[in-house]
């Protein structure tokens, strides 16, 4: 390592963009990535004497940037979690009173929906639940159940129409 000396200005000029890209890929935030680059350059300056192969300085800096970005993301999460929990505690009492009625209404609606779905035929239920719960496309459902894709579309349309009618009846009653 004798005679290895790097000008920090030159280092910043050569690697700033690369370090920012590494940090941004991790933080997904412009300002946090800038903070990570600054921390990287400070750590690099402090540890410059530890680098053994000057040819690998880019990789060395990138590794420092990645660790700095990860540390920043962790700190941000902790801050957000603490802030969120304080806000939740403060607003919980207010929300509880307001949400009890809504929660009861939602539970009744969910029960009515479950009853309506359970009243469907087994074939209708299979197609509907694969579409709604699993998020499969008509083509995927058709392949899975070994039926025609148009049959799947028709069944989904009819089930939705039937469920809508059943729920409208139960809500109006």
Short mmCIF file of N, CA and C in Angstrom, two decimals:
data_model
loop_
_atom_site.label_atom_id
_atom_site.label_comp_id
_atom_site.label_asym_id
_atom_site.label_seq_id
_atom_site.Cartn_x
_atom_site.Cartn_y
_atom_site.Cartn_z
N UNK A 1 0.83 -1.18 0.00
CA UNK A 1 0.00 0.00 0.00
C UNK A 1 0.87 1.24 0.00
N UNK A 2 2.15 1.07 -0.07
CA UNK A 2 3.06 2.20 -0.08
C UNK A 2 2.77 3.11 -1.25
N UNK A 3 2.69 4.40 -0.96
CA UNK A 3 2.54 5.38 -2.01
C UNK A 3 1.13 5.50 -2.55
N UNK A 4 0.16 4.79 -2.00
CA UNK A 4 -1.21 4.89 -2.50
C UNK A 4 -1.87 6.09 -1.86
N UNK A 5 -2.23 7.04 -2.67
CA UNK A 5 -2.86 8.26 -2.17
C UNK A 5 -3.97 8.65 -3.15
N UNK A 6 -5.12 8.94 -2.62
CA UNK A 6 -6.25 9.31 -3.47
C UNK A 6 -6.75 10.68 -3.05
N UNK A 7 -6.96 11.51 -4.01
CA UNK A 7 -7.53 12.83 -3.78
C UNK A 7 -9.04 12.64 -3.60
N UNK A 8 -9.58 13.09 -2.48
CA UNK A 8 -11.01 12.90 -2.20
C UNK A 8 -11.89 13.60 -3.24
N UNK A 9 -11.45 14.73 -3.75
CA UNK A 9 -12.22 15.40 -4.80
C UNK A 9 -12.31 14.52 -6.04
N UNK A 10 -11.20 13.91 -6.39
CA UNK A 10 -11.17 13.02 -7.55
C UNK A 10 -12.06 11.80 -7.30
N UNK A 11 -11.99 11.28 -6.08
CA UNK A 11 -12.81 10.13 -5.70
C UNK A 11 -14.30 10.46 -5.82
N UNK A 12 -14.68 11.64 -5.33
CA UNK A 12 -16.08 12.09 -5.42
C UNK A 12 -16.51 12.22 -6.87
N UNK A 13 -15.65 12.81 -7.68
CA UNK A 13 -15.98 13.01 -9.09
C UNK A 13 -16.14 11.69 -9.82
N UNK A 14 -15.24 10.75 -9.55
CA UNK A 14 -15.26 9.47 -10.25
C UNK A 14 -16.41 8.57 -9.82
N UNK A 15 -16.75 8.56 -8.54
CA UNK A 15 -17.66 7.54 -8.03
C UNK A 15 -19.00 8.05 -7.49
N UNK A 16 -19.21 9.35 -7.47
CA UNK A 16 -20.43 9.88 -6.88
C UNK A 16 -21.69 9.30 -7.54
N UNK A 17 -21.72 9.29 -8.85
CA UNK A 17 -22.91 8.79 -9.57
C UNK A 17 -23.14 7.31 -9.27
N UNK A 18 -22.09 6.53 -9.30
CA UNK A 18 -22.20 5.08 -9.03
C UNK A 18 -22.70 4.83 -7.61
N UNK A 19 -22.14 5.56 -6.64
CA UNK A 19 -22.53 5.40 -5.25
C UNK A 19 -23.99 5.81 -5.05
N UNK A 20 -24.40 6.88 -5.72
CA UNK A 20 -25.80 7.31 -5.63
C UNK A 20 -26.73 6.23 -6.17
N UNK A 21 -26.36 5.63 -7.29
CA UNK A 21 -27.20 4.58 -7.88
C UNK A 21 -27.33 3.38 -6.94
N UNK A 22 -26.23 2.98 -6.33
CA UNK A 22 -26.26 1.87 -5.37
C UNK A 22 -27.18 2.21 -4.21
N UNK A 23 -27.02 3.39 -3.66
CA UNK A 23 -27.81 3.81 -2.50
C UNK A 23 -29.28 3.99 -2.87
N UNK A 24 -29.54 4.55 -4.04
CA UNK A 24 -30.93 4.78 -4.45
C UNK A 24 -31.67 3.46 -4.67
N UNK A 25 -30.97 2.47 -5.21
CA UNK A 25 -31.60 1.16 -5.42
C UNK A 25 -32.07 0.55 -4.10
N UNK A 26 -31.41 0.89 -3.03
CA UNK A 26 -31.77 0.35 -1.72
C UNK A 26 -32.80 1.23 -1.02
N UNK A 27 -32.58 2.54 -1.03
CA UNK A 27 -33.46 3.44 -0.27
C UNK A 27 -34.72 3.83 -1.03
N UNK A 28 -34.64 3.90 -2.34
CA UNK A 28 -35.74 4.35 -3.20
C UNK A 28 -36.20 5.76 -2.82
N UNK A 29 -35.24 6.55 -2.34
CA UNK A 29 -35.53 7.92 -1.95
C UNK A 29 -34.31 8.77 -2.29
N UNK A 30 -34.53 9.85 -3.02
CA UNK A 30 -33.44 10.70 -3.48
C UNK A 30 -32.60 11.23 -2.32
N UNK A 31 -33.27 11.78 -1.31
CA UNK A 31 -32.55 12.42 -0.21
C UNK A 31 -31.85 11.41 0.70
N UNK A 32 -32.50 10.28 0.93
CA UNK A 32 -31.85 9.24 1.73
C UNK A 32 -30.63 8.69 0.99
N UNK A 33 -30.74 8.56 -0.32
CA UNK A 33 -29.60 8.08 -1.11
C UNK A 33 -28.44 9.09 -1.03
N UNK A 34 -28.76 10.37 -1.07
CA UNK A 34 -27.72 11.40 -0.93
C UNK A 34 -27.05 11.29 0.44
N UNK A 35 -27.84 11.06 1.48
CA UNK A 35 -27.28 10.88 2.82
C UNK A 35 -26.34 9.68 2.85
N UNK A 36 -26.75 8.60 2.21
CA UNK A 36 -25.93 7.38 2.19
C UNK A 36 -24.61 7.65 1.46
N UNK A 37 -24.64 8.40 0.38
CA UNK A 37 -23.41 8.73 -0.35
C UNK A 37 -22.49 9.56 0.54
N UNK A 38 -23.05 10.52 1.26
CA UNK A 38 -22.23 11.34 2.15
C UNK A 38 -21.58 10.49 3.24
N UNK A 39 -22.37 9.58 3.83
CA UNK A 39 -21.82 8.69 4.86
C UNK A 39 -20.73 7.80 4.26
N UNK A 40 -20.95 7.35 3.05
CA UNK A 40 -19.97 6.50 2.37
C UNK A 40 -18.65 7.24 2.20
N UNK A 41 -18.71 8.46 1.75
CA UNK A 41 -17.49 9.22 1.51
C UNK A 41 -16.76 9.52 2.83
N UNK A 42 -17.52 9.78 3.87
CA UNK A 42 -16.90 10.03 5.18
C UNK A 42 -16.19 8.76 5.67
N UNK A 43 -16.90 7.62 5.58
CA UNK A 43 -16.30 6.36 6.02
C UNK A 43 -15.09 6.00 5.16
N UNK A 44 -15.19 6.26 3.86
CA UNK A 44 -14.08 5.96 2.96
C UNK A 44 -12.86 6.81 3.32
N UNK A 45 -13.09 8.06 3.63
CA UNK A 45 -11.99 8.95 4.02
C UNK A 45 -11.32 8.45 5.30
N UNK A 46 -12.17 8.02 6.25
CA UNK A 46 -11.64 7.54 7.53
C UNK A 46 -10.89 6.22 7.37
N UNK A 47 -11.30 5.38 6.45
CA UNK A 47 -10.73 4.03 6.31
C UNK A 47 -9.85 3.88 5.06
N UNK A 48 -9.49 4.97 4.44
CA UNK A 48 -8.73 4.92 3.19
C UNK A 48 -7.46 4.08 3.34
N UNK A 49 -6.86 4.10 4.50
CA UNK A 49 -5.63 3.36 4.71
C UNK A 49 -5.81 1.85 4.74
N UNK A 50 -7.06 1.39 4.83
CA UNK A 50 -7.29 -0.05 4.93
C UNK A 50 -7.44 -0.74 3.58
N UNK A 51 -7.57 0.03 2.51
CA UNK A 51 -7.77 -0.60 1.20
C UNK A 51 -6.45 -1.20 0.73
N UNK A 52 -6.53 -2.46 0.32
CA UNK A 52 -5.33 -3.20 -0.07
C UNK A 52 -5.06 -3.12 -1.56
N UNK A 53 -6.10 -3.10 -2.37
CA UNK A 53 -5.93 -3.09 -3.82
C UNK A 53 -6.61 -1.85 -4.40
N UNK A 54 -5.83 -0.84 -4.79
CA UNK A 54 -6.41 0.40 -5.32
C UNK A 54 -7.29 0.18 -6.56
N UNK A 55 -7.09 -0.92 -7.25
CA UNK A 55 -7.89 -1.21 -8.44
C UNK A 55 -9.33 -1.57 -8.07
N UNK A 56 -9.54 -1.97 -6.83
CA UNK A 56 -10.88 -2.39 -6.40
C UNK A 56 -11.59 -1.33 -5.55
N UNK A 57 -11.14 -0.11 -5.67
CA UNK A 57 -11.72 0.96 -4.86
C UNK A 57 -13.21 1.18 -5.17
N UNK A 58 -13.59 1.01 -6.43
CA UNK A 58 -15.00 1.18 -6.81
C UNK A 58 -15.89 0.17 -6.13
N UNK A 59 -15.48 -1.09 -6.12
CA UNK A 59 -16.25 -2.14 -5.46
C UNK A 59 -16.28 -1.91 -3.95
N UNK A 60 -15.14 -1.48 -3.40
CA UNK A 60 -15.05 -1.21 -1.98
C UNK A 60 -16.01 -0.08 -1.59
N UNK A 61 -16.03 0.99 -2.37
CA UNK A 61 -16.94 2.10 -2.11
C UNK A 61 -18.40 1.68 -2.27
N UNK A 62 -18.68 0.87 -3.26
CA UNK A 62 -20.05 0.40 -3.49
C UNK A 62 -20.54 -0.43 -2.31
N UNK A 63 -19.68 -1.26 -1.76
CA UNK A 63 -20.05 -2.07 -0.60
C UNK A 63 -20.35 -1.17 0.60
N UNK A 64 -19.53 -0.15 0.80
CA UNK A 64 -19.76 0.79 1.90
C UNK A 64 -21.09 1.51 1.68
N UNK A 65 -21.35 1.93 0.44
CA UNK A 65 -22.60 2.64 0.12
C UNK A 65 -23.81 1.75 0.38
N UNK A 66 -23.71 0.50 0.01
CA UNK A 66 -24.83 -0.42 0.22
C UNK A 66 -25.11 -0.57 1.71
N UNK A 67 -24.07 -0.76 2.50
CA UNK A 67 -24.27 -0.91 3.95
C UNK A 67 -24.82 0.37 4.57
N UNK A 68 -24.31 1.51 4.11
CA UNK A 68 -24.80 2.80 4.64
C UNK A 68 -26.28 2.99 4.29
N UNK A 69 -26.66 2.63 3.07
CA UNK A 69 -28.07 2.77 2.65
C UNK A 69 -28.96 1.85 3.47
N UNK A 70 -28.52 0.63 3.69
CA UNK A 70 -29.31 -0.32 4.49
C UNK A 70 -29.49 0.21 5.90
N UNK A 71 -28.41 0.75 6.49
CA UNK A 71 -28.51 1.32 7.84
C UNK A 71 -29.51 2.47 7.88
N UNK A 72 -29.48 3.31 6.86
CA UNK A 72 -30.40 4.46 6.81
C UNK A 72 -31.84 3.97 6.69
N UNK A 73 -32.08 2.98 5.84
CA UNK A 73 -33.44 2.44 5.69
C UNK A 73 -33.93 1.86 7.01
N UNK A 74 -33.06 1.15 7.72
CA UNK A 74 -33.44 0.59 9.03
C UNK A 74 -33.81 1.69 10.01
N UNK A 75 -33.00 2.75 10.06
CA UNK A 75 -33.28 3.87 10.96
C UNK A 75 -34.62 4.51 10.61
N UNK A 76 -34.86 4.72 9.32
CA UNK A 76 -36.11 5.34 8.87
C UNK A 76 -37.31 4.48 9.27
N UNK A 77 -37.19 3.17 9.12
CA UNK A 77 -38.29 2.27 9.49
C UNK A 77 -38.59 2.38 10.98
N UNK A 78 -37.53 2.41 11.80
CA UNK A 78 -37.73 2.51 13.25
C UNK A 78 -38.45 3.81 13.60
N UNK A 79 -38.02 4.89 12.97
CA UNK A 79 -38.65 6.19 13.23
C UNK A 79 -40.11 6.16 12.81
N UNK A 80 -40.37 5.62 11.62
CA UNK A 80 -41.76 5.55 11.14
C UNK A 80 -42.61 4.66 12.02
N UNK A 81 -42.05 3.53 12.47
CA UNK A 81 -42.79 2.62 13.34
C UNK A 81 -43.14 3.30 14.66
N UNK A 82 -42.16 4.01 15.25
CA UNK A 82 -42.41 4.70 16.52
C UNK A 82 -43.46 5.78 16.34
N UNK A 83 -43.33 6.56 15.27
CA UNK A 83 -44.28 7.64 15.01
C UNK A 83 -45.67 7.07 14.77
N UNK A 84 -45.74 6.01 13.99
CA UNK A 84 -47.03 5.38 13.70
C UNK A 84 -47.68 4.84 14.96
N UNK A 85 -46.90 4.23 15.83
CA UNK A 85 -47.49 3.67 17.04
C UNK A 85 -47.99 4.77 17.97
N UNK A 86 -47.29 5.91 18.05
CA UNK A 86 -47.77 7.02 18.87
C UNK A 86 -49.07 7.58 18.31
N UNK A 87 -49.13 7.75 17.01
CA UNK A 87 -50.34 8.27 16.38
C UNK A 87 -51.49 7.29 16.59
N UNK A 88 -51.20 5.99 16.44
CA UNK A 88 -52.24 4.97 16.63
C UNK A 88 -52.79 5.01 18.05
N UNK A 89 -51.92 5.13 19.03
CA UNK A 89 -52.36 5.15 20.42
C UNK A 89 -53.23 6.37 20.68
N UNK A 90 -52.82 7.53 20.16
CA UNK A 90 -53.56 8.76 20.39
C UNK A 90 -54.93 8.74 19.73
N UNK A 91 -55.01 8.15 18.56
CA UNK A 91 -56.29 8.16 17.84
C UNK A 91 -57.13 6.92 18.07
N UNK A 92 -56.59 5.93 18.76
CA UNK A 92 -57.29 4.66 18.94
C UNK A 92 -58.62 4.84 19.66
N UNK A 93 -58.63 5.63 20.74
CA UNK A 93 -59.87 5.80 21.51
C UNK A 93 -60.95 6.46 20.68
N UNK A 94 -60.59 7.47 19.92
CA UNK A 94 -61.56 8.16 19.07
C UNK A 94 -62.09 7.20 18.01
N UNK A 95 -61.18 6.50 17.36
CA UNK A 95 -61.57 5.60 16.29
C UNK A 95 -62.40 4.43 16.79
N UNK A 96 -62.08 3.95 18.00
CA UNK A 96 -62.81 2.79 18.53
C UNK A 96 -64.30 3.08 18.62
N UNK A 97 -64.65 4.24 19.16
CA UNK A 97 -66.06 4.59 19.29
C UNK A 97 -66.73 4.69 17.93
N UNK A 98 -66.05 5.33 16.98
CA UNK A 98 -66.62 5.53 15.66
C UNK A 98 -66.67 4.23 14.85
N UNK A 99 -65.69 3.36 15.08
CA UNK A 99 -65.58 2.17 14.25
C UNK A 99 -66.38 0.98 14.74
N UNK A 100 -66.88 1.01 15.96
CA UNK A 100 -67.63 -0.13 16.48
C UNK A 100 -68.86 -0.38 15.61
N UNK A 101 -69.61 0.69 15.33
CA UNK A 101 -70.79 0.55 14.49
C UNK A 101 -70.44 0.06 13.09
N UNK A 102 -69.43 0.66 12.52
CA UNK A 102 -69.00 0.27 11.17
C UNK A 102 -68.52 -1.18 11.16
N UNK A 103 -67.82 -1.57 12.22
CA UNK A 103 -67.30 -2.93 12.29
C UNK A 103 -68.43 -3.94 12.36
N UNK A 104 -69.46 -3.62 13.13
CA UNK A 104 -70.62 -4.51 13.22
C UNK A 104 -71.29 -4.62 11.86
N UNK A 105 -71.46 -3.48 11.18
CA UNK A 105 -72.07 -3.49 9.85
C UNK A 105 -71.22 -4.30 8.88
N UNK A 106 -69.91 -4.13 8.93
CA UNK A 106 -69.01 -4.86 8.03
C UNK A 106 -69.07 -6.36 8.30
N UNK A 107 -69.12 -6.74 9.58
CA UNK A 107 -69.20 -8.16 9.92
C UNK A 107 -70.50 -8.77 9.41
N UNK A 108 -71.60 -8.03 9.53
CA UNK A 108 -72.87 -8.52 8.99
C UNK A 108 -72.81 -8.67 7.48
N UNK A 109 -72.23 -7.69 6.81
CA UNK A 109 -72.09 -7.74 5.36
C UNK A 109 -71.21 -8.91 4.94
N UNK A 110 -70.09 -9.11 5.65
CA UNK A 110 -69.21 -10.23 5.34
C UNK A 110 -69.94 -11.56 5.51
N UNK A 111 -70.73 -11.66 6.56
CA UNK A 111 -71.49 -12.89 6.79
C UNK A 111 -72.48 -13.13 5.67
N UNK A 112 -73.14 -12.07 5.23
CA UNK A 112 -74.09 -12.20 4.12
C UNK A 112 -73.38 -12.62 2.84
N UNK A 113 -72.20 -12.07 2.61
CA UNK A 113 -71.42 -12.42 1.42
C UNK A 113 -71.01 -13.89 1.48
N UNK A 114 -70.52 -14.33 2.64
CA UNK A 114 -70.14 -15.74 2.80
C UNK A 114 -71.33 -16.67 2.59
N UNK A 115 -72.47 -16.30 3.12
CA UNK A 115 -73.66 -17.12 2.92
C UNK A 115 -74.03 -17.18 1.45
N UNK A 116 -73.95 -16.05 0.78
CA UNK A 116 -74.28 -16.00 -0.65
C UNK A 116 -73.31 -16.87 -1.45
N UNK A 117 -72.03 -16.78 -1.14
CA UNK A 117 -71.03 -17.58 -1.85
C UNK A 117 -71.25 -19.07 -1.57
N UNK A 118 -71.55 -19.41 -0.32
CA UNK A 118 -71.78 -20.82 0.03
C UNK A 118 -73.04 -21.38 -0.61
N UNK A 119 -73.97 -20.51 -1.00
CA UNK A 119 -75.19 -21.00 -1.64
C UNK A 119 -74.98 -21.31 -3.13
N UNK A 120 -73.83 -20.93 -3.67
CA UNK A 120 -73.53 -21.22 -5.08
C UNK A 120 -73.27 -22.71 -5.26
N UNK A 121 -73.41 -23.16 -6.50
CA UNK A 121 -73.07 -24.55 -6.79
C UNK A 121 -71.55 -24.71 -6.66
N UNK A 122 -71.10 -25.94 -6.53
CA UNK A 122 -69.68 -26.20 -6.36
C UNK A 122 -68.87 -25.67 -7.54
N UNK A 123 -69.35 -25.88 -8.77
CA UNK A 123 -68.65 -25.39 -9.96
C UNK A 123 -68.56 -23.87 -9.96
N UNK A 124 -69.67 -23.21 -9.64
CA UNK A 124 -69.67 -21.76 -9.61
C UNK A 124 -68.71 -21.23 -8.55
N UNK A 125 -68.75 -21.86 -7.38
CA UNK A 125 -67.89 -21.44 -6.27
C UNK A 125 -66.42 -21.58 -6.63
N UNK A 126 -66.05 -22.72 -7.26
CA UNK A 126 -64.66 -22.95 -7.65
C UNK A 126 -64.16 -21.83 -8.56
N UNK A 127 -64.91 -21.56 -9.62
CA UNK A 127 -64.51 -20.54 -10.60
C UNK A 127 -64.42 -19.18 -9.93
N UNK A 128 -65.44 -18.83 -9.15
CA UNK A 128 -65.48 -17.52 -8.51
C UNK A 128 -64.33 -17.33 -7.53
N UNK A 129 -64.07 -18.32 -6.69
CA UNK A 129 -63.01 -18.19 -5.69
C UNK A 129 -61.62 -18.19 -6.33
N UNK A 130 -61.45 -18.93 -7.42
CA UNK A 130 -60.16 -18.88 -8.12
C UNK A 130 -59.93 -17.49 -8.71
N UNK A 131 -61.00 -16.86 -9.16
CA UNK A 131 -60.88 -15.51 -9.72
C UNK A 131 -60.66 -14.48 -8.62
N UNK A 132 -61.49 -14.51 -7.60
CA UNK A 132 -61.47 -13.47 -6.57
C UNK A 132 -60.35 -13.69 -5.55
N UNK A 133 -60.26 -14.86 -4.96
CA UNK A 133 -59.27 -15.10 -3.90
C UNK A 133 -57.87 -15.30 -4.45
N UNK A 134 -57.76 -16.06 -5.52
CA UNK A 134 -56.43 -16.38 -6.04
C UNK A 134 -55.96 -15.37 -7.09
N UNK A 135 -56.88 -14.58 -7.62
CA UNK A 135 -56.52 -13.56 -8.59
C UNK A 135 -56.10 -14.12 -9.94
N UNK A 136 -56.56 -15.32 -10.24
CA UNK A 136 -56.19 -15.93 -11.51
C UNK A 136 -56.98 -15.31 -12.65
N UNK A 137 -56.41 -15.34 -13.84
CA UNK A 137 -57.08 -14.85 -15.03
C UNK A 137 -57.97 -15.96 -15.57
N UNK A 138 -58.93 -15.56 -16.42
CA UNK A 138 -59.86 -16.54 -16.98
C UNK A 138 -59.13 -17.69 -17.67
N UNK A 139 -58.09 -17.34 -18.41
CA UNK A 139 -57.32 -18.36 -19.14
C UNK A 139 -56.69 -19.37 -18.16
N UNK A 140 -56.13 -18.86 -17.06
CA UNK A 140 -55.50 -19.73 -16.06
C UNK A 140 -56.53 -20.64 -15.38
N UNK A 141 -57.69 -20.07 -15.09
CA UNK A 141 -58.76 -20.86 -14.46
C UNK A 141 -59.20 -21.96 -15.42
N UNK A 142 -59.37 -21.60 -16.69
CA UNK A 142 -59.79 -22.57 -17.70
C UNK A 142 -58.78 -23.73 -17.78
N UNK A 143 -57.51 -23.40 -17.79
CA UNK A 143 -56.48 -24.44 -17.86
C UNK A 143 -56.49 -25.30 -16.60
N UNK A 144 -56.65 -24.68 -15.45
CA UNK A 144 -56.64 -25.39 -14.18
C UNK A 144 -57.82 -26.35 -14.05
N UNK A 145 -59.00 -25.86 -14.46
CA UNK A 145 -60.21 -26.68 -14.34
C UNK A 145 -60.50 -27.51 -15.60
N UNK A 146 -59.65 -27.32 -16.61
CA UNK A 146 -59.80 -28.04 -17.88
C UNK A 146 -61.17 -27.81 -18.51
N UNK A 147 -61.53 -26.51 -18.57
CA UNK A 147 -62.76 -26.12 -19.25
C UNK A 147 -62.45 -24.98 -20.21
N UNK A 148 -63.41 -24.66 -21.06
CA UNK A 148 -63.23 -23.60 -22.06
C UNK A 148 -63.15 -22.24 -21.37
N UNK A 149 -62.31 -21.36 -21.92
CA UNK A 149 -62.12 -20.03 -21.35
C UNK A 149 -63.43 -19.22 -21.40
N UNK A 150 -64.20 -19.36 -22.46
CA UNK A 150 -65.48 -18.65 -22.56
C UNK A 150 -66.47 -19.14 -21.51
N UNK A 151 -66.40 -20.42 -21.18
CA UNK A 151 -67.24 -20.97 -20.12
C UNK A 151 -66.89 -20.31 -18.79
N UNK A 152 -65.60 -20.12 -18.55
CA UNK A 152 -65.15 -19.46 -17.32
C UNK A 152 -65.69 -18.03 -17.27
N UNK A 153 -65.58 -17.29 -18.38
CA UNK A 153 -66.08 -15.91 -18.42
C UNK A 153 -67.57 -15.86 -18.14
N UNK A 154 -68.31 -16.77 -18.75
CA UNK A 154 -69.76 -16.82 -18.56
C UNK A 154 -70.11 -17.12 -17.11
N UNK A 155 -69.42 -18.11 -16.52
CA UNK A 155 -69.70 -18.47 -15.12
C UNK A 155 -69.40 -17.31 -14.18
N UNK A 156 -68.28 -16.63 -14.40
CA UNK A 156 -67.93 -15.49 -13.55
C UNK A 156 -68.98 -14.39 -13.67
N UNK A 157 -69.41 -14.11 -14.88
CA UNK A 157 -70.43 -13.09 -15.11
C UNK A 157 -71.73 -13.46 -14.38
N UNK A 158 -72.16 -14.71 -14.54
CA UNK A 158 -73.41 -15.17 -13.92
C UNK A 158 -73.32 -15.18 -12.40
N UNK A 159 -72.17 -15.61 -11.88
CA UNK A 159 -72.00 -15.65 -10.42
C UNK A 159 -72.05 -14.24 -9.85
N UNK A 160 -71.36 -13.32 -10.48
CA UNK A 160 -71.37 -11.93 -10.00
C UNK A 160 -72.79 -11.37 -10.01
N UNK A 161 -73.50 -11.63 -11.10
CA UNK A 161 -74.87 -11.15 -11.21
C UNK A 161 -75.74 -11.77 -10.13
N UNK A 162 -75.60 -13.08 -9.92
CA UNK A 162 -76.38 -13.79 -8.91
C UNK A 162 -76.06 -13.28 -7.50
N UNK A 163 -74.78 -13.10 -7.21
CA UNK A 163 -74.39 -12.60 -5.89
C UNK A 163 -74.92 -11.19 -5.66
N UNK A 164 -74.85 -10.37 -6.68
CA UNK A 164 -75.33 -8.99 -6.57
C UNK A 164 -76.82 -8.99 -6.25
N UNK A 165 -77.59 -9.83 -6.95
CA UNK A 165 -79.03 -9.91 -6.70
C UNK A 165 -79.31 -10.40 -5.28
N UNK A 166 -78.57 -11.43 -4.84
CA UNK A 166 -78.78 -11.98 -3.51
C UNK A 166 -78.47 -10.94 -2.43
N UNK A 167 -77.38 -10.21 -2.62
CA UNK A 167 -76.99 -9.21 -1.62
C UNK A 167 -77.96 -8.02 -1.62
N UNK A 168 -78.43 -7.65 -2.80
CA UNK A 168 -79.42 -6.54 -2.87
C UNK A 168 -80.70 -6.94 -2.14
N UNK A 169 -81.11 -8.19 -2.30
CA UNK A 169 -82.31 -8.68 -1.61
C UNK A 169 -82.11 -8.66 -0.10
N UNK A 170 -80.97 -9.16 0.34
CA UNK A 170 -80.73 -9.22 1.79
C UNK A 170 -80.54 -7.84 2.41
N UNK A 171 -80.00 -6.90 1.64
CA UNK A 171 -79.81 -5.55 2.17
C UNK A 171 -81.13 -4.78 2.22
N UNK A 172 -82.01 -5.05 1.27
CA UNK A 172 -83.27 -4.34 1.25
C UNK A 172 -84.29 -4.93 2.23
N UNK A 173 -84.00 -6.13 2.71
CA UNK A 173 -84.94 -6.79 3.64
C UNK A 173 -84.79 -6.27 5.04
#
